[in-house]
Tab-separated table of C-alpha atoms in Angstrom:
chain	number	residue	atom	x	y	z
A	1	MET	CA	12.936	18.405	-76.338
A	2	LEU	CA	9.206	16.244	-74.976
A	3	ASP	CA	6.691	18.342	-74.115
A	4	ASN	CA	4.608	17.458	-70.566
A	5	GLN	CA	1.572	16.218	-72.537
A	6	LEU	CA	3.684	13.323	-74.312
A	7	LEU	CA	5.295	12.810	-70.795
A	8	ASP	CA	1.998	11.852	-69.443
A	9	GLN	CA	1.061	9.752	-72.538
A	10	LEU	CA	4.744	8.033	-72.006
A	11	LYS	CA	3.439	7.241	-68.205
A	12	SER	CA	0.745	5.298	-68.863
A	13	VAL	CA	2.338	3.561	-71.825
A	14	PHE	CA	5.228	2.332	-69.865
A	15	GLU	CA	2.592	1.122	-66.758
A	16	LYS	CA	2.588	-1.680	-68.401
A	17	LEU	CA	6.444	-2.675	-68.077
A	18	SER	CA	7.432	-5.664	-65.624
A	19	GLY	CA	10.473	-6.321	-66.809
A	20	THR	CA	14.257	-3.615	-67.023
A	21	ILE	CA	14.704	-1.996	-69.797
A	22	LYS	CA	18.391	-0.317	-69.801
A	23	LEU	CA	18.848	2.506	-72.747
A	24	VAL	CA	22.811	1.907	-72.786
A	25	TYR	CA	24.865	5.097	-74.683
A	26	SER	CA	28.217	5.282	-76.090
A	27	LYS	CA	29.906	8.332	-75.393
A	28	SER	CA	30.624	11.581	-77.678
A	29	SER	CA	31.862	14.559	-78.349
A	30	HIS	CA	29.682	14.791	-81.449
A	31	GLU	CA	27.854	18.445	-80.757
A	32	LYS	CA	24.407	16.447	-80.710
A	33	GLN	CA	25.219	14.184	-78.019
A	34	SER	CA	23.349	16.270	-75.315
A	35	GLU	CA	20.004	16.088	-76.943
A	36	LEU	CA	20.096	12.188	-76.787
A	37	ILE	CA	21.409	12.234	-73.255
A	38	GLU	CA	18.324	14.331	-72.779
A	39	LEU	CA	16.006	12.374	-74.687
A	40	LEU	CA	16.676	9.438	-72.858
A	41	ASP	CA	16.477	11.361	-69.645
A	42	GLN	CA	12.637	12.220	-70.470
A	43	VAL	CA	11.958	8.987	-71.382
A	44	ALA	CA	13.287	6.999	-68.729
A	45	SER	CA	12.010	9.523	-66.351
A	46	THR	CA	7.938	7.766	-67.574
A	47	SER	CA	8.926	5.253	-65.853
A	48	GLU	CA	11.029	3.397	-62.765
A	49	ASN	CA	11.607	0.328	-65.304
A	50	ILE	CA	13.511	1.899	-67.524
A	51	ILE	CA	17.021	3.082	-66.964
A	52	ILE	CA	19.120	5.327	-68.667
A	53	GLU	CA	23.264	3.972	-68.444
A	54	SER	CA	26.320	5.438	-70.230
A	55	SER	CA	28.992	2.186	-71.525
A	56	ASN	CA	32.619	2.250	-71.754
A	57	GLN	CA	32.361	2.430	-75.661
A	58	GLN	CA	32.961	5.218	-77.358
A	59	SER	CA	30.687	6.949	-81.077
A	60	GLU	CA	32.047	8.855	-83.349
A	61	VAL	CA	28.102	9.537	-83.715
A	62	PRO	CA	25.407	9.265	-80.962
A	63	PHE	CA	24.406	5.967	-81.007
A	64	PHE	CA	22.394	3.760	-77.948
A	65	GLU	CA	21.009	0.358	-77.234
A	66	LEU	CA	18.441	-1.603	-75.996
A	67	VAL	CA	19.033	-4.425	-72.566
A	68	LYS	CA	16.170	-6.190	-70.655
A	69	ASN	CA	17.717	-7.616	-67.513
A	70	ASP	CA	21.411	-6.828	-68.639
A	71	LYS	CA	20.709	-8.888	-71.749
A	72	PRO	CA	20.876	-6.671	-75.831
A	73	VAL	CA	18.273	-7.628	-77.299
A	74	GLY	CA	19.467	-7.020	-80.587
A	75	ILE	CA	18.255	-3.276	-81.085
A	76	GLN	CA	20.388	-0.426	-81.828
A	77	PHE	CA	19.897	3.551	-82.855
A	78	HIS	CA	22.690	5.324	-84.480
A	79	GLY	CA	21.515	8.762	-83.785
A	80	ILE	CA	18.687	10.209	-82.432
A	81	PRO	CA	15.301	9.028	-82.785
A	82	GLY	CA	13.017	12.008	-83.026
A	83	GLY	CA	10.550	12.991	-85.376
A	84	HIS	CA	8.695	9.749	-86.987
A	85	GLU	CA	11.399	7.596	-85.391
A	86	PHE	CA	10.256	8.293	-81.993
A	87	THR	CA	7.128	6.215	-82.370
A	88	SER	CA	10.020	3.365	-82.617
A	89	LEU	CA	11.622	4.048	-80.120
A	90	VAL	CA	8.944	3.503	-78.060
A	91	LEU	CA	7.406	0.518	-79.563
A	92	ALA	CA	10.838	-0.968	-78.588
A	93	ILE	CA	11.047	-0.541	-74.810
A	94	LEU	CA	7.240	-2.122	-74.834
A	95	ASN	CA	8.281	-5.182	-77.267
A	96	SER	CA	11.007	-5.811	-75.650
A	97	ASP	CA	9.419	-6.417	-72.075
A	98	GLY	CA	6.424	-8.548	-74.266
A	99	GLU	CA	4.175	-5.714	-74.588
A	100	GLY	CA	2.369	-3.820	-77.876
A	101	LYS	CA	1.139	-5.766	-80.875
A	102	LEU	CA	2.966	-8.603	-81.193
A	103	PRO	CA	2.804	-11.291	-84.464
A	104	ASP	CA	1.561	-14.044	-84.403
A	105	GLU	CA	2.448	-17.430	-82.725
A	106	GLY	CA	3.295	-18.683	-87.514
A	107	ILE	CA	4.800	-14.998	-87.747
A	108	ILE	CA	7.475	-15.578	-84.504
A	109	ASN	CA	7.798	-19.287	-85.672
A	110	ARG	CA	9.101	-18.290	-89.021
A	111	ILE	CA	11.486	-15.665	-87.797
A	112	LYS	CA	13.298	-17.567	-85.140
A	113	ARG	CA	14.207	-20.271	-88.146
A	114	LEU	CA	15.567	-17.206	-90.079
A	115	LYS	CA	19.267	-18.034	-90.352
A	116	GLY	CA	21.761	-16.415	-88.577
A	117	THR	CA	24.067	-14.959	-87.619
A	118	ILE	CA	22.297	-11.879	-89.281
A	119	ASN	CA	23.761	-8.135	-88.240
A	120	LEU	CA	20.884	-5.637	-90.153
A	121	LYS	CA	21.002	-1.972	-90.685
A	122	THR	CA	18.411	0.274	-92.068
A	123	PHE	CA	18.991	4.034	-93.039
A	124	VAL	CA	16.382	6.399	-92.827
A	125	SER	CA	15.139	10.366	-92.553
A	126	LEU	CA	13.669	11.534	-89.924
A	127	SER	CA	10.888	12.413	-92.047
A	128	CYS	CA	10.384	9.698	-93.553
A	129	GLU	CA	6.742	8.268	-92.689
A	130	ASN	CA	7.250	4.750	-94.572
A	131	CYS	CA	10.788	4.744	-92.809
A	132	PRO	CA	9.399	3.652	-89.388
A	133	GLU	CA	7.177	0.357	-90.445
A	134	VAL	CA	10.434	-1.044	-91.349
A	135	VAL	CA	12.290	-0.185	-88.118
A	136	GLN	CA	9.668	-1.507	-86.072
A	137	SER	CA	9.083	-4.826	-88.008
A	138	LEU	CA	13.093	-5.840	-87.954
A	139	ASN	CA	13.195	-4.529	-84.425
A	140	LEU	CA	10.146	-7.537	-83.399
A	141	MET	CA	12.651	-9.784	-85.904
A	142	ALA	CA	15.567	-9.292	-83.581
A	143	ILE	CA	13.555	-9.559	-80.300
A	144	TYR	CA	12.328	-13.209	-80.998
A	145	HIS	CA	15.668	-14.135	-82.927
A	146	PRO	CA	18.617	-15.582	-80.671
A	147	ASP	CA	20.895	-14.486	-83.509
A	148	PHE	CA	19.845	-11.227	-84.967
A	149	THR	CA	20.902	-7.436	-84.673
A	150	HIS	CA	19.276	-4.405	-86.220
A	151	GLU	CA	20.112	-1.076	-86.211
A	152	MET	CA	18.479	2.178	-87.445
A	153	VAL	CA	20.452	4.865	-88.647
A	154	ASP	CA	20.067	7.990	-89.282
A	155	GLY	CA	21.334	8.987	-92.517
A	156	ALA	CA	22.066	12.272	-92.083
A	157	PHE	CA	24.870	11.425	-89.605
A	158	PHE	CA	26.610	9.349	-92.049
A	159	GLN	CA	25.653	11.376	-95.327
A	160	ASP	CA	29.152	9.874	-96.934
A	161	GLN	CA	28.368	6.343	-96.100
A	162	THR	CA	25.151	6.478	-97.984
A	163	VAL	CA	26.657	7.466	-101.172
A	164	GLU	CA	29.506	5.255	-100.645
A	165	LEU	CA	26.710	2.220	-100.054
A	166	GLY	CA	25.020	3.624	-103.012
A	167	ILE	CA	21.628	4.315	-100.813
A	168	GLN	CA	19.040	6.477	-103.067
A	169	GLY	CA	16.327	6.172	-101.374
A	170	VAL	CA	15.102	5.612	-97.383
A	171	PRO	CA	13.901	3.404	-95.936
A	172	SER	CA	16.891	1.412	-97.492
A	173	VAL	CA	17.576	-2.118	-95.434
A	174	MET	CA	21.401	-3.395	-95.653
A	175	ASP	CA	23.231	-6.385	-94.332
A	176	GLY	CA	26.833	-5.246	-94.679
A	177	LYS	CA	27.578	-3.321	-98.693
A	178	ASN	CA	24.437	-5.520	-99.305
A	179	LEU	CA	20.936	-4.139	-100.427
A	180	VAL	CA	18.441	-6.599	-98.245
A	181	SER	CA	15.217	-4.309	-98.695
A	182	SER	CA	13.741	-0.333	-100.753
A	183	GLY	CA	10.794	1.292	-99.843
A	184	LYS	CA	7.766	0.557	-97.957
A	185	SER	CA	7.600	-2.458	-96.830
A	186	ASP	CA	5.231	-4.376	-93.804
A	187	LEU	CA	6.549	-7.162	-91.453
A	188	SER	CA	5.711	-10.597	-94.191
A	189	GLN	CA	6.975	-8.458	-96.756
A	190	LEU	CA	10.153	-8.303	-94.804
A	191	LEU	CA	10.447	-11.645	-93.171
A	192	ALA	CA	9.502	-13.382	-96.989
A	193	LYS	CA	12.703	-10.723	-98.139
A	194	LEU	CA	14.863	-11.871	-95.403
A	195	GLU	CA	13.316	-16.137	-95.664
A	196	SER	CA	14.562	-16.075	-99.401
A	197	TYR	CA	18.119	-13.774	-98.689
A	198	PHE	CA	19.245	-15.432	-95.565
A	199	GLY	CA	17.343	-18.712	-96.001
A	200	THR	CA	15.645	-21.006	-92.998
A	201	ASP	CA	16.645	-23.615	-90.924
A	202	GLU	CA	14.401	-26.518	-91.272
A	203	SER	CA	16.098	-28.759	-89.240
A	204	GLU	CA	13.240	-28.045	-86.197
A	205	GLU	CA	10.168	-29.479	-86.976
A	206	GLN	CA	6.885	-26.975	-85.889
A	207	GLU	CA	3.769	-28.284	-84.515
A	208	PRO	CA	0.840	-27.230	-85.876
A	209	ILE	CA	-0.642	-24.380	-84.555
A	210	ASP	CA	-4.531	-25.213	-83.380
A	211	LEU	CA	-6.291	-22.149	-84.875
A	212	GLY	CA	-9.958	-23.323	-83.496
A	213	GLU	CA	-12.951	-24.382	-84.764
A	214	TYR	CA	-14.929	-21.548	-86.444
A	215	ASP	CA	-18.492	-20.986	-88.073
A	216	VAL	CA	-17.853	-18.622	-90.578
A	217	ALA	CA	-14.483	-17.470	-91.145
A	218	VAL	CA	-14.037	-13.149	-92.553
A	219	ILE	CA	-11.185	-13.462	-94.785
A	220	GLY	CA	-9.599	-9.913	-96.039
A	221	GLY	CA	-10.356	-6.732	-95.370
A	222	GLY	CA	-12.813	-3.380	-96.932
A	223	PRO	CA	-16.321	-4.813	-97.551
A	224	ALA	CA	-15.240	-8.294	-95.875
């Protein structure tokens, strides 16, 4: 499923891992289950810190979650994260161990202040170019929030459910039967939507962040 060149790249990427990341999959009789096991086996082969393990749970379709040092990190995949979503799996492993590009302290504090319990599902298509950014952003939130789970759902496995929920496009972020976000969104936009939807906990005072002292600050993009 993964060619040797990609596997060599993953070995280099995962050299930074220090904790143990388990890819824990549910048992399933689905015809695509063997493809999931093959993918997870190949990913696990690239690092001693990545372990593939079977749970005692049953699932109608391929399913797995990430566990760091025997504690679930809140990231789940319902389907096989191939195509554009393979990057989401790679980043989920890195980010779960505190590696890769991570949010700044201000964003992390805002994530932690979201009112839980939060359990979101993002319905995607593996050919969708806008879906990975949404999946990866919500995965980051699940890592930093103590009462937050996020599940990538491949809509191809749940066509009846997508019709029932009235999902007309991807990515669609669902809280139960309620649509929270649809279409392209980045981390800041999604966080603002969740703050409006779930509310924030203002009970804890946040210490001011020291931004340092600068003679010149360039704000913006493009020509700036």
